Coordinates of C-alpha atoms and ligand atoms in Angstrom, one line a residue:
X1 CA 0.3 -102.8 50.0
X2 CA -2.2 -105.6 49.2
X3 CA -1.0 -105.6 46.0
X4 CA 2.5 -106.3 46.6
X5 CA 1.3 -108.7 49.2
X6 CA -0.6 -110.5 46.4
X7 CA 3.2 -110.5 44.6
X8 CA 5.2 -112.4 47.5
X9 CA 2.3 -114.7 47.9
X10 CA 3.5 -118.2 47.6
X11 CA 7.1 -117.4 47.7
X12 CA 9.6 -119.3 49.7
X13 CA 12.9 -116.9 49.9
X14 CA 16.5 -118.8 50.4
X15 CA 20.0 -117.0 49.7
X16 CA 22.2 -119.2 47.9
X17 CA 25.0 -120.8 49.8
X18 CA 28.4 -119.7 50.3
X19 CA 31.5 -120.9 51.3
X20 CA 32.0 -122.7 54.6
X21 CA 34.1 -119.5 56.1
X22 CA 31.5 -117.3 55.3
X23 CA 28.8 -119.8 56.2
X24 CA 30.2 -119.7 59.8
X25 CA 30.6 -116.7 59.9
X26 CA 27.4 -115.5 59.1
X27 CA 26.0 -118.1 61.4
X28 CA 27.2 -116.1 64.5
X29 CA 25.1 -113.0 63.2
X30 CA 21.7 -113.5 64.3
X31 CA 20.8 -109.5 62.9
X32 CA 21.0 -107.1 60.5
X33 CA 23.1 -105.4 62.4
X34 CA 25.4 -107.8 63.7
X35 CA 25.9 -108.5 59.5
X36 CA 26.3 -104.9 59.0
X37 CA 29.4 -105.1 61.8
X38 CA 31.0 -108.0 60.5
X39 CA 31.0 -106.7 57.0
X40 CA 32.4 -103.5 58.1
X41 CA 35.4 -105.4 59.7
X42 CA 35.6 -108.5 56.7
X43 CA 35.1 -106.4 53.0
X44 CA 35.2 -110.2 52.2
X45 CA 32.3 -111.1 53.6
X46 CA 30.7 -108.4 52.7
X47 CA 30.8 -109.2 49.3
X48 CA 29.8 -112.6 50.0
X49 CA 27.2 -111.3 51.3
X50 CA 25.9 -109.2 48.8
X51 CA 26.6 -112.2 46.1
X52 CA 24.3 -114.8 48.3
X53 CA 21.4 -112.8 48.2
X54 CA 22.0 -111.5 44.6
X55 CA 19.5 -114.8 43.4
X56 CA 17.0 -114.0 45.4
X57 CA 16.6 -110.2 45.0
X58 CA 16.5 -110.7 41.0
X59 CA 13.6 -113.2 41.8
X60 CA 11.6 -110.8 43.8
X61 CA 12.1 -108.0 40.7
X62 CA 11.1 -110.4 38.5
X63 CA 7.9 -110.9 40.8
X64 CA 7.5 -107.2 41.5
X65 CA 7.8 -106.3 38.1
X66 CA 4.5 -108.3 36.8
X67 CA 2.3 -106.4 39.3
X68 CA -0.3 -103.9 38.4
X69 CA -1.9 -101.0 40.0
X70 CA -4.6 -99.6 38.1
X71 CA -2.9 -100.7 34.4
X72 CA 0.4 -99.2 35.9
X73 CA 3.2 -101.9 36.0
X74 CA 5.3 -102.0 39.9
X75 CA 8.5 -100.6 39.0
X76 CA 11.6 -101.4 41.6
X77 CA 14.5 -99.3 42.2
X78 CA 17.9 -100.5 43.5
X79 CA 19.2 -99.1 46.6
X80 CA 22.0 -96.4 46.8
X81 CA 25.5 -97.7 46.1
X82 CA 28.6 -96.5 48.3
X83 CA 29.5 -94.0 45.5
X84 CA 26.4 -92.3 45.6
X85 CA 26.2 -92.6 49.4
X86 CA 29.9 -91.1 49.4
X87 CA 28.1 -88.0 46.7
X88 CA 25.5 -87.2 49.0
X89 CA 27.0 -87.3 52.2
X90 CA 30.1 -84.5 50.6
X91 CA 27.2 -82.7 49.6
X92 CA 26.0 -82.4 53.2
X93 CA 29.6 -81.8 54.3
X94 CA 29.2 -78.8 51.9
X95 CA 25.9 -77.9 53.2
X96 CA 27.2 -78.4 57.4
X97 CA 30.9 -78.6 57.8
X98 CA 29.8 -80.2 61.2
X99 CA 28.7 -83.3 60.1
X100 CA 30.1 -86.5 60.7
X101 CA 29.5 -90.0 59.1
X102 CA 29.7 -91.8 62.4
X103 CA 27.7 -89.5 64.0
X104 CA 23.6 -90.0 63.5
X105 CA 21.8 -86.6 64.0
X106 CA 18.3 -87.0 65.6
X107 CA 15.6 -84.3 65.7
X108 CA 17.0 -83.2 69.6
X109 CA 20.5 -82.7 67.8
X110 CA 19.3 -80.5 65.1
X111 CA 19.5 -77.2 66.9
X112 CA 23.0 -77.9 67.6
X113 CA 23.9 -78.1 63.7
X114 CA 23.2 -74.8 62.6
X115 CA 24.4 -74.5 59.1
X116 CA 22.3 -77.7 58.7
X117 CA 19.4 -76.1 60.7
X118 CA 19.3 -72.9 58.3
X119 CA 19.4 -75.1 55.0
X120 CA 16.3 -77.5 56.2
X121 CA 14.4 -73.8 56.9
X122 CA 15.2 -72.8 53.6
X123 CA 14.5 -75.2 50.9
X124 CA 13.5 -78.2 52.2
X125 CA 9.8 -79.0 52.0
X126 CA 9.5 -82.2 55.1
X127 CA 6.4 -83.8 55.1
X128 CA 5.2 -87.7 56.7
X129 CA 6.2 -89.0 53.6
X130 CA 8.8 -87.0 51.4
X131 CA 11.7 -84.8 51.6
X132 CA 12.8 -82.4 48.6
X133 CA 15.3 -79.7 48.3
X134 CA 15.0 -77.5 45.8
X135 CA 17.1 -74.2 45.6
X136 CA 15.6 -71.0 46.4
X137 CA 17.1 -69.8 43.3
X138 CA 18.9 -66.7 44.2
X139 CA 21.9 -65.9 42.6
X140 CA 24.2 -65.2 45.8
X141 CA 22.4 -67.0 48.1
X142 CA 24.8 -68.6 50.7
X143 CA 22.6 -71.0 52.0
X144 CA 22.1 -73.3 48.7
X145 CA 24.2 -71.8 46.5
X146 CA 23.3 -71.0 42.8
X147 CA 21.4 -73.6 40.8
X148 CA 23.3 -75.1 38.0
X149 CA 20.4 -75.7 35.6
X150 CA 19.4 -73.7 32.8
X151 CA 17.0 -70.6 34.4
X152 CA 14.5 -71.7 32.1
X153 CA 14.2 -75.4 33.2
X154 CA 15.1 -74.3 37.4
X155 CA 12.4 -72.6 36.9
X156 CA 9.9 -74.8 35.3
X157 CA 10.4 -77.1 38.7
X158 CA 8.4 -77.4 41.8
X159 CA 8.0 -79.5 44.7
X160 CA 5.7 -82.4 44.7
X161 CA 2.0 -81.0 46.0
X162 CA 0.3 -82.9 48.6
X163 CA -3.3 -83.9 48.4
X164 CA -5.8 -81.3 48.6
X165 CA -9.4 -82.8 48.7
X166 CA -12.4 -81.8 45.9
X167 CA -15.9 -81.3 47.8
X168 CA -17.0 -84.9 46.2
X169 CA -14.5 -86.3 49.1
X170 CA -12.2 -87.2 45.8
X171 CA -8.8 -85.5 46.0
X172 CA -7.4 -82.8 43.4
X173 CA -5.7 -84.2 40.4
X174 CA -1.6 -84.1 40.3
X175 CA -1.7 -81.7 36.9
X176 CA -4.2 -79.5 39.1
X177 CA -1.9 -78.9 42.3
X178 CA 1.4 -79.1 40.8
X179 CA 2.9 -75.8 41.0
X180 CA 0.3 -74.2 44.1
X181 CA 1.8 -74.0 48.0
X182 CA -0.4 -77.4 49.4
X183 CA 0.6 -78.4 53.2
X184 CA 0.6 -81.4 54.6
X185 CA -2.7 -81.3 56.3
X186 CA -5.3 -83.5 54.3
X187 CA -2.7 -86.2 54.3
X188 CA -5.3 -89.6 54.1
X189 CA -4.3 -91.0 57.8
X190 CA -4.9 -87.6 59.3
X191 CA -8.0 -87.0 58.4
X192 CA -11.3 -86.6 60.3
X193 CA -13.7 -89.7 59.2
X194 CA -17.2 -89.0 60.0
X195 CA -18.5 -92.6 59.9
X196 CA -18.3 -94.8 63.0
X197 CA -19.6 -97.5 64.1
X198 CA -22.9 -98.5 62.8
X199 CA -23.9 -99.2 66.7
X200 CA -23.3 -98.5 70.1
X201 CA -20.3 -99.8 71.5
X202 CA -19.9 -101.9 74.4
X203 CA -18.2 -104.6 76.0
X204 CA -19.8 -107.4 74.2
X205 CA -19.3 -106.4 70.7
X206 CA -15.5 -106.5 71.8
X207 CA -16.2 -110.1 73.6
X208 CA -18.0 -111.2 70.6
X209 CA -14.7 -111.0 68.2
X210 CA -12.3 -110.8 70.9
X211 CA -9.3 -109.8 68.0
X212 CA -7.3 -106.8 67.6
X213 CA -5.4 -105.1 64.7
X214 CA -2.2 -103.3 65.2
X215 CA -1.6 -100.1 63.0
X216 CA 1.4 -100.6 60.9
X217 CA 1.7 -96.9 60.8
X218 CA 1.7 -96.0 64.7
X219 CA 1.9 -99.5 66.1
X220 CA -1.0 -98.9 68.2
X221 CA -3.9 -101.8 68.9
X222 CA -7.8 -101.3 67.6
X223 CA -10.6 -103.3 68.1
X224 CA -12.7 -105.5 66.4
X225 CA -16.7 -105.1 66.9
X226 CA -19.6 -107.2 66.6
X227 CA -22.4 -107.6 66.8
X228 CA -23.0 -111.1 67.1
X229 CA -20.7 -113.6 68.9
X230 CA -18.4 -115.2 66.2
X231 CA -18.3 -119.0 66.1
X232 CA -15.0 -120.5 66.4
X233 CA -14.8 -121.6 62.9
X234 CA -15.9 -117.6 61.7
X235 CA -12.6 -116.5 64.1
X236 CA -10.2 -119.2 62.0
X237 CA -11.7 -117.4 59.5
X238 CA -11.4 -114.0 60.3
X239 CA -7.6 -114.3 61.7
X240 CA -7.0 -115.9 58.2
X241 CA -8.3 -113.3 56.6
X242 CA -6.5 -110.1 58.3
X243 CA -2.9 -112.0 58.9
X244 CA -1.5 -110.1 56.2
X245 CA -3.6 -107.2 56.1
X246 CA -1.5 -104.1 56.4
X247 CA -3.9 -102.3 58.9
X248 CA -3.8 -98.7 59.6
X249 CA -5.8 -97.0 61.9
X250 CA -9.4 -96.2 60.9
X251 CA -9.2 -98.8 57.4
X252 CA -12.6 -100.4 57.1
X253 CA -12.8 -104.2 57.5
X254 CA -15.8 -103.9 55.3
X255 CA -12.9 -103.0 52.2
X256 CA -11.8 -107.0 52.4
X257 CA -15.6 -108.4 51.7
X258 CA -15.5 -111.4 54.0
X259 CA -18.4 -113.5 53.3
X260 CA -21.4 -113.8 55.9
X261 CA -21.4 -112.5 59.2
X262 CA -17.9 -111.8 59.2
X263 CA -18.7 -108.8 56.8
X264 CA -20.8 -107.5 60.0
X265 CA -17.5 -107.2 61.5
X266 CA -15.9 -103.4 62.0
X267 CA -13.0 -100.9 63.6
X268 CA -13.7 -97.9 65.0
X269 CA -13.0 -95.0 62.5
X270 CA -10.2 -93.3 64.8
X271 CA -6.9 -92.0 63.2
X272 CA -3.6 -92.6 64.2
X273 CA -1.7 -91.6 67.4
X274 CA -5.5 -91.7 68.9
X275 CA -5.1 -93.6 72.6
X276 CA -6.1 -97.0 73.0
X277 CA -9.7 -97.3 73.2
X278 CA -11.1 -97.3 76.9
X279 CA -13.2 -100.7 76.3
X280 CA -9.8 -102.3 75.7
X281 CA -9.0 -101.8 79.1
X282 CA -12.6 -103.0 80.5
X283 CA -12.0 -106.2 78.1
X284 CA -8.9 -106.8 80.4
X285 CA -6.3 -107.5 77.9
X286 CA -3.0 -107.0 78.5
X287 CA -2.1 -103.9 80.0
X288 CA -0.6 -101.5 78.0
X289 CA 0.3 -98.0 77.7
X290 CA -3.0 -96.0 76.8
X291 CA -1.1 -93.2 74.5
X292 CA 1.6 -95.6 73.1
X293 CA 0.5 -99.3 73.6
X294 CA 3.8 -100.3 75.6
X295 CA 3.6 -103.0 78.1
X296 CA 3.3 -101.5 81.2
X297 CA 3.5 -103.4 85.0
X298 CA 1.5 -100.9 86.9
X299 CA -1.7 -100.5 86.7
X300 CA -3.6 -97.6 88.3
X301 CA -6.8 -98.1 90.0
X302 CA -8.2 -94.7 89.0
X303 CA -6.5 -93.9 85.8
X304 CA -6.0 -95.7 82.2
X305 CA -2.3 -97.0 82.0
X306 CA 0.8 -94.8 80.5
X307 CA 4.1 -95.9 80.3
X308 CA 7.5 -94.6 81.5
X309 CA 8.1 -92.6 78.5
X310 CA 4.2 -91.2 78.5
X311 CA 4.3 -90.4 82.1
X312 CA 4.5 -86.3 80.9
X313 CA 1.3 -86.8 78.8
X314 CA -1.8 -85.7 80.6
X315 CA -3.6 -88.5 82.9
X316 CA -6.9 -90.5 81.5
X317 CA -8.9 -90.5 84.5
X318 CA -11.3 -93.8 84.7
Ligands
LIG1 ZN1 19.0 -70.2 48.8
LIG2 ZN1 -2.3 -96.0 63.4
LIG3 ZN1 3.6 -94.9 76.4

């Protein structure tokens, strides 16, 4: 993510202008979804749309295209057109007669679509960050039907592995687990980091910083320690530094090098999903939901905060 960070660094982004109808038009949507209803109604301005921010999307390819990661160049991909849209979604017609375009299926609905229900068991391998189908390969299976290709190349496929960690705390190669049944369970933010913090905890190493990170992953808010008080000009500093960081849970400040004492600065190595930590609460910042890190109104004497939709989660007794 730094990397592509580095890539939109010093750009300003502008669409070009359209006409005047469409200009006052698109001046009443203030969302993506407001646009999204008045190009449904107007095909018009829908392609009016598409043709004012046809500048600026080549621009950010051009950008994204000069970016390395180790040697390998960034390589963007357009976004689905409405013919392949239209190809997949008759394809999942085929796979649930049940489906419906206007209709969006969340994970409660799912036991309601069985054909659907059956194919996901079958051949679908969902993890955090993928989705693939591939065929079981049977002949007169019903569920996915017969593959097309050649035996020889259906066969010579397999589903992307997912890391499996060597003992030197390095993961597996690609070439080493393509082709062997690998889970989901060593994915990087799950894991269980050993290292904390390189000192006790308390209330002033909080105070000393007094700056939080949010997790772009799970949202939720983690603390900065130290322990030294920060001068104002070293918390300019800091906040300059991590403005763009994409943070996720249990990333080590020490990865960014900041000079001096900022470098003496740290997170707490928890993982994602982990509750709010309880010295957030004694620092008296906002209150928020302990499992969730919603505003809540009420706060409990006795117990850490949880919001409406965590009130079924077990109580964190002070
Ligand atoms: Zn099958
Ligand atoms: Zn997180
Ligand atoms: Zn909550």
């Amino acid at each position: 993510m730094s990397t592509l960070n580095l890539g939109l660094q010093c750009v300003g982004l502008m669409r070009e202008k359209g006409d005047d109808e469409f200009e006052k038009e698109a001046s009443k949507c203030n969302s993506l979804t407001s646009l999204r209803e008045t190009a449904k109604k107007d095909p018009n301005f829908k392609s009016a749309a598409i043709d004012s921010l046809s500048h600026v999307k080549s621009l950010l390819v051009q950008v994204l295209r000069r970016l390395k990661l180790k040697d390998k160049t960034f390589t963007p991909f357009f976004p689905a057109s409405e013919i392949d849209i239209d190809t997949l979604w008759n394809e999942a017609i085929r796979v649930d007669s049940t489906l419906n375009r206007e209709e969006s299926i969340t994970t409660k609905k799912l036991p309601g679509k069985k054909d659907l229900n059956a194919f996901l068991q079958h051949c679908c391998t969902r993890r955090h960050y993928s989705f693939q189908i591939k065929k079981c390969g049977s002949d007169s299976c019903t569920i996915c039907r017969p593959p097309r290709l050649p035996k020889q190349v259906f066969n010579s496929l397999s589903v992307l592995p997912d890391p499996v960690p060597t003992e030197d705390g390095h993961y597996k190669s690609f070439e080493e687990l393509l082709g062997t049944p690998t889970d989901g369970s060593f994915r990087p933010s799950l894991q269980k980091v050993k290292k904390t913090l390189p000192f006790s905890a308390s209330i002033q190493h909080v105070k000393n910083v007094d700056m939080m990170l949010q997790c772009e992953e799970c949202s939720m808010w983690r603390l900065l320690y130290s322990r030294c008080k920060l001068t104002r000009q070293e918390k300019v500093d800091l906040n300059d530094a991590v403005e763009d960081l994409a943070f996720t849970c249990g990333a080590p400040i020490q990865d960014l090098h900041l000079p001096g004492r900022l470098n003496d600065v740290y997170t707490r190595q928890i993982h994602c999903e982990e509750p709010i930590e309880k010295l957030y609460y004694t620092a008296k910042y906002t209150p928020i939901c302990i499992y969730c890190a919603q505003n809540v109104d009420d706060v409990p004497a006795d117990q850490y905060p949880q919001c409406c939709l965590c009130k079924d989660k077990p109580i964190i007794r002070k």
